[in-house]
Coordinates of N, CA, C and O in Angstrom, one line a residue:
X297 N 52.0 -18.4 11.8 CA 50.8 -19.3 12.0 C 50.2 -19.5 10.6 O 50.0 -18.6 9.9
X298 N 50.0 -20.8 10.3 CA 49.4 -21.1 9.0 C 47.9 -21.4 9.2 O 47.4 -21.8 10.3
X299 N 47.2 -21.3 8.1 CA 45.7 -21.6 8.1 C 45.5 -23.0 7.9 O 46.2 -23.6 7.0
X300 N 44.7 -23.7 8.6 CA 44.4 -25.1 8.5 C 43.2 -25.2 7.5 O 42.4 -24.4 7.4
X301 N 43.3 -26.3 6.7 CA 42.2 -26.6 5.8 C 41.9 -28.1 5.9 O 42.7 -28.9 6.4
X302 N 40.8 -28.5 5.3 CA 40.5 -29.9 5.2 C 41.5 -30.7 4.4 O 41.7 -31.9 4.6
X303 N 42.3 -30.0 3.5 CA 43.3 -30.7 2.8 C 44.4 -31.2 3.8 O 45.0 -32.2 3.4
X304 N 44.6 -30.6 4.9 CA 45.5 -31.0 5.9 C 45.1 -32.4 6.5 O 46.0 -33.1 7.1
X305 N 43.9 -32.8 6.4 CA 43.4 -34.0 6.9 C 43.4 -35.2 5.9 O 43.1 -36.3 6.3
X306 N 43.6 -34.9 4.7 CA 43.6 -35.9 3.6 C 44.5 -37.1 4.0 O 45.6 -36.9 4.4
X307 N 43.9 -38.3 3.9 CA 44.6 -39.5 4.1 C 44.6 -39.9 5.6 O 45.0 -41.0 5.9
X308 N 44.2 -39.0 6.5 CA 44.1 -39.4 7.9 C 43.0 -40.4 8.1 O 42.1 -40.5 7.3
X309 N 43.0 -41.0 9.3 CA 42.0 -42.0 9.7 C 41.2 -41.4 10.8 O 41.8 -41.1 11.9
X310 N 39.9 -41.3 10.6 CA 39.0 -40.7 11.7 C 38.0 -41.7 12.1 O 37.3 -42.3 11.3
X311 N 37.8 -41.8 13.4 CA 36.7 -42.6 14.0 C 35.7 -41.7 14.5 O 36.0 -40.7 15.2
X312 N 34.4 -42.0 14.1 CA 33.3 -41.2 14.6 C 32.4 -42.2 15.4 O 31.7 -43.1 14.8
X313 N 32.3 -42.1 16.7 CA 31.4 -42.9 17.5 C 30.0 -42.3 17.3 O 29.8 -41.1 17.1
X314 N 29.0 -43.2 17.3 CA 27.6 -42.7 17.1 C 27.5 -42.2 15.6 O 26.6 -41.4 15.3
X315 N 28.3 -42.8 14.8 CA 28.4 -42.4 13.4 C 27.1 -42.6 12.5 O 27.0 -42.0 11.5
X316 N 26.2 -43.4 13.0 CA 25.0 -43.7 12.2 C 23.9 -42.7 12.5 O 22.9 -42.7 11.9
X317 N 24.2 -41.8 13.4 CA 23.2 -40.7 13.8 C 23.3 -39.5 12.9 O 24.2 -39.4 12.0
X318 N 22.4 -38.6 13.0 CA 22.4 -37.4 12.2 C 23.6 -36.6 12.2 O 24.2 -36.2 11.1
X319 N 24.2 -36.3 13.3 CA 25.4 -35.5 13.4 C 26.6 -36.2 12.9 O 27.4 -35.7 12.1
X320 N 26.7 -37.5 13.3 CA 27.8 -38.3 12.9 C 27.8 -38.5 11.4 O 28.8 -38.4 10.7
X321 N 26.6 -38.6 10.8 CA 26.4 -38.7 9.3 C 27.0 -37.5 8.6 O 27.8 -37.6 7.7
X322 N 26.6 -36.3 9.1 CA 27.1 -35.1 8.5 C 28.6 -34.9 8.6 O 29.2 -34.5 7.6
X323 N 29.1 -35.2 9.8 CA 30.6 -35.2 9.9 C 31.3 -36.1 9.0 O 32.3 -35.8 8.4
X324 N 30.8 -37.4 9.0 CA 31.4 -38.4 8.1 C 31.4 -38.0 6.7 O 32.4 -38.2 5.9
X325 N 30.3 -37.4 6.2 CA 30.1 -37.0 4.9 C 31.2 -35.9 4.5 O 31.9 -36.1 3.5
X326 N 31.3 -34.9 5.3 CA 32.3 -33.9 5.1 C 33.7 -34.3 5.1 O 34.5 -34.0 4.2
X327 N 34.0 -35.2 6.0 CA 35.4 -35.7 6.1 C 35.7 -36.6 5.0 O 36.8 -36.5 4.4
X328 N 34.8 -37.5 4.6 CA 35.0 -38.4 3.4 C 35.2 -37.6 2.2 O 36.1 -37.9 1.3
X329 N 34.4 -36.5 2.0 CA 34.6 -35.7 0.8 C 36.0 -35.0 0.8 O 36.5 -34.7 -0.3
X330 N 36.5 -34.8 2.0 CA 37.8 -34.1 2.1 C 39.0 -35.1 1.9 O 40.2 -34.7 2.1
X331 N 38.7 -36.4 1.7 CA 39.7 -37.4 1.6 C 40.2 -38.1 2.8 O 41.2 -38.8 2.9
X332 N 39.4 -37.9 3.9 CA 39.7 -38.6 5.2 C 39.1 -40.0 5.1 O 38.0 -40.2 4.6
X333 N 39.9 -41.0 5.6 CA 39.3 -42.3 5.7 C 38.5 -42.4 7.0 O 39.0 -42.1 8.1
X334 N 37.2 -42.7 6.8 CA 36.3 -42.6 7.9 C 35.8 -43.9 8.4 O 35.3 -44.7 7.6
X335 N 35.9 -44.2 9.7 CA 35.4 -45.4 10.4 C 34.2 -44.9 11.2 O 34.5 -44.1 12.2
X336 N 33.0 -45.3 10.9 CA 31.9 -44.9 11.8 C 31.6 -46.1 12.7 O 31.5 -47.3 12.2
X337 N 31.4 -45.8 14.0 CA 31.0 -46.8 14.9 C 29.6 -46.6 15.4 O 29.2 -45.4 15.6
X338 N 28.8 -47.6 15.6 CA 27.5 -47.5 16.2 C 27.1 -48.8 16.8 O 27.6 -49.9 16.3
X339 N 26.2 -48.8 17.7 CA 25.8 -50.0 18.4 C 24.8 -50.8 17.5 O 24.6 -52.0 17.6
X340 N 24.2 -50.1 16.5 CA 23.2 -50.7 15.6 C 24.0 -51.1 14.4 O 24.2 -50.3 13.5
X341 N 24.3 -52.4 14.3 CA 25.1 -52.9 13.2 C 24.4 -52.7 11.8 O 25.1 -52.3 10.9
X342 N 23.2 -53.0 11.7 CA 22.5 -52.9 10.4 C 22.5 -51.4 9.9 O 22.8 -51.2 8.8
X343 N 22.3 -50.5 10.8 CA 22.2 -49.1 10.5 C 23.6 -48.6 10.1 O 23.8 -47.8 9.1
X344 N 24.7 -49.0 10.9 CA 26.0 -48.5 10.6 C 26.5 -49.0 9.3 O 27.2 -48.2 8.5
X345 N 26.2 -50.2 8.9 CA 26.6 -50.7 7.6 C 25.9 -50.0 6.5 O 26.5 -49.7 5.5
X346 N 24.6 -49.8 6.7 CA 23.8 -49.1 5.7 C 24.3 -47.6 5.5 O 24.5 -47.2 4.3
X347 N 24.6 -46.9 6.6 CA 25.0 -45.6 6.5 C 26.4 -45.5 5.8 O 26.7 -44.6 5.0
X348 N 27.3 -46.4 6.2 CA 28.6 -46.4 5.6 C 28.6 -46.6 4.1 O 29.3 -46.0 3.3
X349 N 27.7 -47.6 3.7 CA 27.6 -47.9 2.3 C 27.0 -46.6 1.5 O 27.5 -46.3 0.4
X350 N 26.0 -46.0 2.1 CA 25.4 -44.8 1.5 C 26.5 -43.7 1.3 O 26.6 -43.0 0.3
X351 N 27.2 -43.5 2.4 CA 28.2 -42.4 2.4 C 29.3 -42.7 1.4 O 29.8 -41.8 0.7
X352 N 29.7 -43.9 1.3 CA 30.8 -44.3 0.4 C 30.3 -44.0 -1.1 O 31.1 -43.5 -1.9
X353 N 29.1 -44.4 -1.4 CA 28.5 -44.1 -2.7 C 28.4 -42.6 -3.0 O 28.7 -42.1 -4.1
X354 N 27.9 -41.9 -2.0 CA 27.6 -40.5 -2.1 C 28.9 -39.7 -2.3 O 29.0 -38.7 -3.1
X355 N 30.0 -40.0 -1.6 CA 31.2 -39.2 -1.5 C 32.3 -39.8 -2.4 O 33.2 -39.0 -2.8
X356 N 32.3 -41.0 -2.7 CA 33.4 -41.7 -3.4 C 34.6 -41.9 -2.5 O 35.6 -42.3 -3.0
X357 N 34.4 -41.6 -1.2 CA 35.5 -41.7 -0.3 C 35.5 -43.1 0.4 O 34.7 -44.0 0.1
X358 N 36.4 -43.2 1.3 CA 36.6 -44.4 2.1 C 35.8 -44.3 3.4 O 36.2 -43.5 4.3
X359 N 34.7 -45.0 3.5 CA 33.9 -45.0 4.7 C 33.5 -46.4 5.1 O 32.9 -47.1 4.2
X360 N 33.8 -46.8 6.3 CA 33.5 -48.2 6.7 C 32.8 -48.1 8.0 O 33.1 -47.4 8.9
X361 N 31.8 -49.0 8.2 CA 31.0 -49.0 9.4 C 31.3 -50.2 10.2 O 31.6 -51.3 9.7
X362 N 31.4 -50.0 11.5 CA 31.7 -51.1 12.5 C 30.7 -51.0 13.6 O 30.4 -50.0 14.2
X363 N 30.2 -52.2 14.0 CA 29.4 -52.3 15.2 C 30.3 -52.2 16.5 O 31.3 -52.9 16.5
X364 N 30.0 -51.3 17.4 CA 30.7 -51.2 18.6 C 29.9 -50.5 19.6 O 29.1 -49.6 19.3
X365 N 30.1 -50.9 20.9 CA 29.4 -50.3 22.0 C 30.5 -49.5 22.8 O 31.4 -50.1 23.3
X366 N 30.3 -48.2 22.9 CA 31.3 -47.3 23.5 C 31.4 -47.5 25.0 O 32.3 -47.0 25.6
X367 N 30.4 -48.2 25.6 CA 30.5 -48.5 27.0 C 31.1 -49.8 27.3 O 31.1 -50.2 28.5
X368 N 31.6 -50.5 26.3 CA 32.2 -51.8 26.5 C 33.6 -51.8 26.0 O 33.9 -51.7 24.7
X369 N 34.6 -51.9 26.9 CA 36.0 -51.8 26.4 C 36.4 -52.9 25.4 O 37.1 -52.6 24.5
X370 N 35.9 -54.1 25.6 CA 36.3 -55.2 24.7 C 35.7 -54.9 23.3 O 36.4 -55.1 22.3
X371 N 34.5 -54.3 23.2 CA 33.9 -54.0 22.0 C 34.8 -52.9 21.2 O 35.0 -53.0 20.0
X372 N 35.2 -51.9 22.0 CA 36.0 -50.9 21.4 C 37.4 -51.4 21.0 O 37.9 -51.0 19.9
X373 N 38.0 -52.2 21.8 CA 39.3 -52.8 21.4 C 39.2 -53.6 20.1 O 40.1 -53.6 19.3
X374 N 38.1 -54.4 20.0 CA 37.9 -55.2 18.8 C 37.7 -54.3 17.6 O 38.3 -54.5 16.5
X375 N 36.9 -53.2 17.7 CA 36.7 -52.3 16.6 C 38.1 -51.6 16.3 O 38.4 -51.4 15.1
X376 N 38.8 -51.2 17.3 CA 40.1 -50.5 17.0 C 41.0 -51.5 16.2 O 41.7 -51.0 15.2
X377 N 41.1 -52.7 16.6 CA 41.9 -53.7 15.9 C 41.5 -53.8 14.4 O 42.4 -53.7 13.5
X378 N 40.2 -53.9 14.2 CA 39.7 -54.0 12.8 C 40.0 -52.8 12.0 O 40.3 -52.8 10.8
X379 N 39.8 -51.6 12.6 CA 40.0 -50.3 11.9 C 41.5 -50.2 11.6 O 41.8 -49.8 10.4
X380 N 42.4 -50.5 12.5 CA 43.8 -50.4 12.2 C 44.2 -51.3 11.0 O 45.0 -51.0 10.2
X381 N 43.6 -52.5 11.0 CA 43.9 -53.5 9.9 C 43.3 -53.0 8.6 O 43.9 -53.1 7.5
X382 N 42.1 -52.4 8.6 CA 41.4 -52.0 7.4 C 41.8 -50.7 6.9 O 41.9 -50.5 5.6
X383 N 42.0 -49.7 7.8 CA 42.2 -48.3 7.3 C 43.6 -47.7 7.7 O 44.0 -46.7 7.1
X384 N 44.2 -48.3 8.8 CA 45.4 -47.7 9.3 C 45.3 -47.2 10.7 O 44.2 -47.4 11.3
X385 N 46.3 -46.5 11.2 CA 46.3 -46.0 12.6 C 45.3 -44.8 12.7 O 45.4 -43.9 11.9
X386 N 44.5 -44.8 13.7 CA 43.6 -43.8 13.9 C 44.3 -42.5 14.4 O 45.1 -42.6 15.3
X387 N 44.0 -41.4 13.7 CA 44.7 -40.1 14.1 C 43.7 -39.1 14.5 O 44.0 -38.1 15.1
X388 N 42.4 -39.3 14.3 CA 41.3 -38.4 14.7 C 40.2 -39.1 15.3 O 39.8 -40.2 14.9
X389 N 39.6 -38.6 16.3 CA 38.5 -39.2 17.0 C 37.4 -38.1 17.3 O 37.7 -37.1 17.8
X390 N 36.2 -38.5 16.9 CA 35.0 -37.6 17.2 C 34.0 -38.5 17.9 O 33.6 -39.5 17.5
X391 N 33.7 -38.1 19.2 CA 32.8 -38.8 20.0 C 31.4 -38.3 19.9 O 31.1 -37.2 20.5
X392 N 30.6 -39.0 19.1 CA 29.2 -38.5 19.0 C 28.2 -39.5 19.5 O 27.0 -39.4 19.4
X393 N 28.7 -40.5 20.2 CA 27.9 -41.5 20.8 C 27.1 -41.0 22.0 O 27.6 -40.1 22.7
X394 N 26.0 -41.5 22.3 CA 25.1 -41.0 23.4 C 25.2 -41.7 24.7 O 24.4 -41.4 25.6
X395 N 26.2 -42.5 24.9 CA 26.3 -43.2 26.2 C 27.4 -42.5 27.1 O 28.2 -41.7 26.6
X396 N 27.4 -42.8 28.4 CA 28.5 -42.3 29.2 C 28.7 -43.3 30.3 O 27.8 -44.1 30.7
X397 N 29.9 -43.4 30.8 CA 30.3 -44.3 31.8 C 31.5 -43.7 32.6 O 32.2 -42.9 32.1
X398 N 31.6 -44.1 33.9 CA 32.7 -43.6 34.7 C 34.0 -44.5 34.5 O 35.0 -44.3 35.1
X399 N 33.9 -45.5 33.6 CA 35.0 -46.4 33.4 C 36.0 -45.6 32.5 O 35.6 -44.8 31.7
X400 N 37.3 -46.0 32.7 CA 38.3 -45.4 31.8 C 38.4 -46.2 30.5 O 38.9 -47.3 30.6
X401 N 37.9 -45.7 29.4 CA 37.9 -46.4 28.2 C 38.7 -45.6 27.2 O 38.4 -44.4 26.9
X402 N 39.8 -46.1 26.7 CA 40.6 -45.4 25.7 C 40.6 -46.0 24.4 O 40.6 -47.2 24.2
X403 N 40.4 -45.2 23.4 CA 40.4 -45.7 22.0 C 41.8 -45.5 21.5 O 42.4 -46.2 20.8

C-alpha cells in the first residue's frame, strides 16, 4: 500500500460545485496550489468569476469559474462541455453546492 499525496493529483481536473462559497474556496485554493486544474461552479456568475480570478492570482494555478445551476441538467451539461474544452476531462468532483433534487443529474 502506498501513501497518497497531493502530488498524485497534479495535472488532474477537479470540478467544485458551490465553489464560490467559503468551503469551496478553501478546497479550490489547496488543490490549485497542488497543481490541480480547478473548475469552480456557482449559480452566482459575478461571484464565481471574481473568486476564480482571485484564486488564480493567489496560487499561480489554473482556476476557472463557470456559472452553473446544479439543479438544472442543461446548465451542468453546458458547464461540462466548456470545462472539457478549457481544462480537459474531469477526473475529480467535489459537490459543495447547497441545492438538492430527486432528479438524476450526472456530471
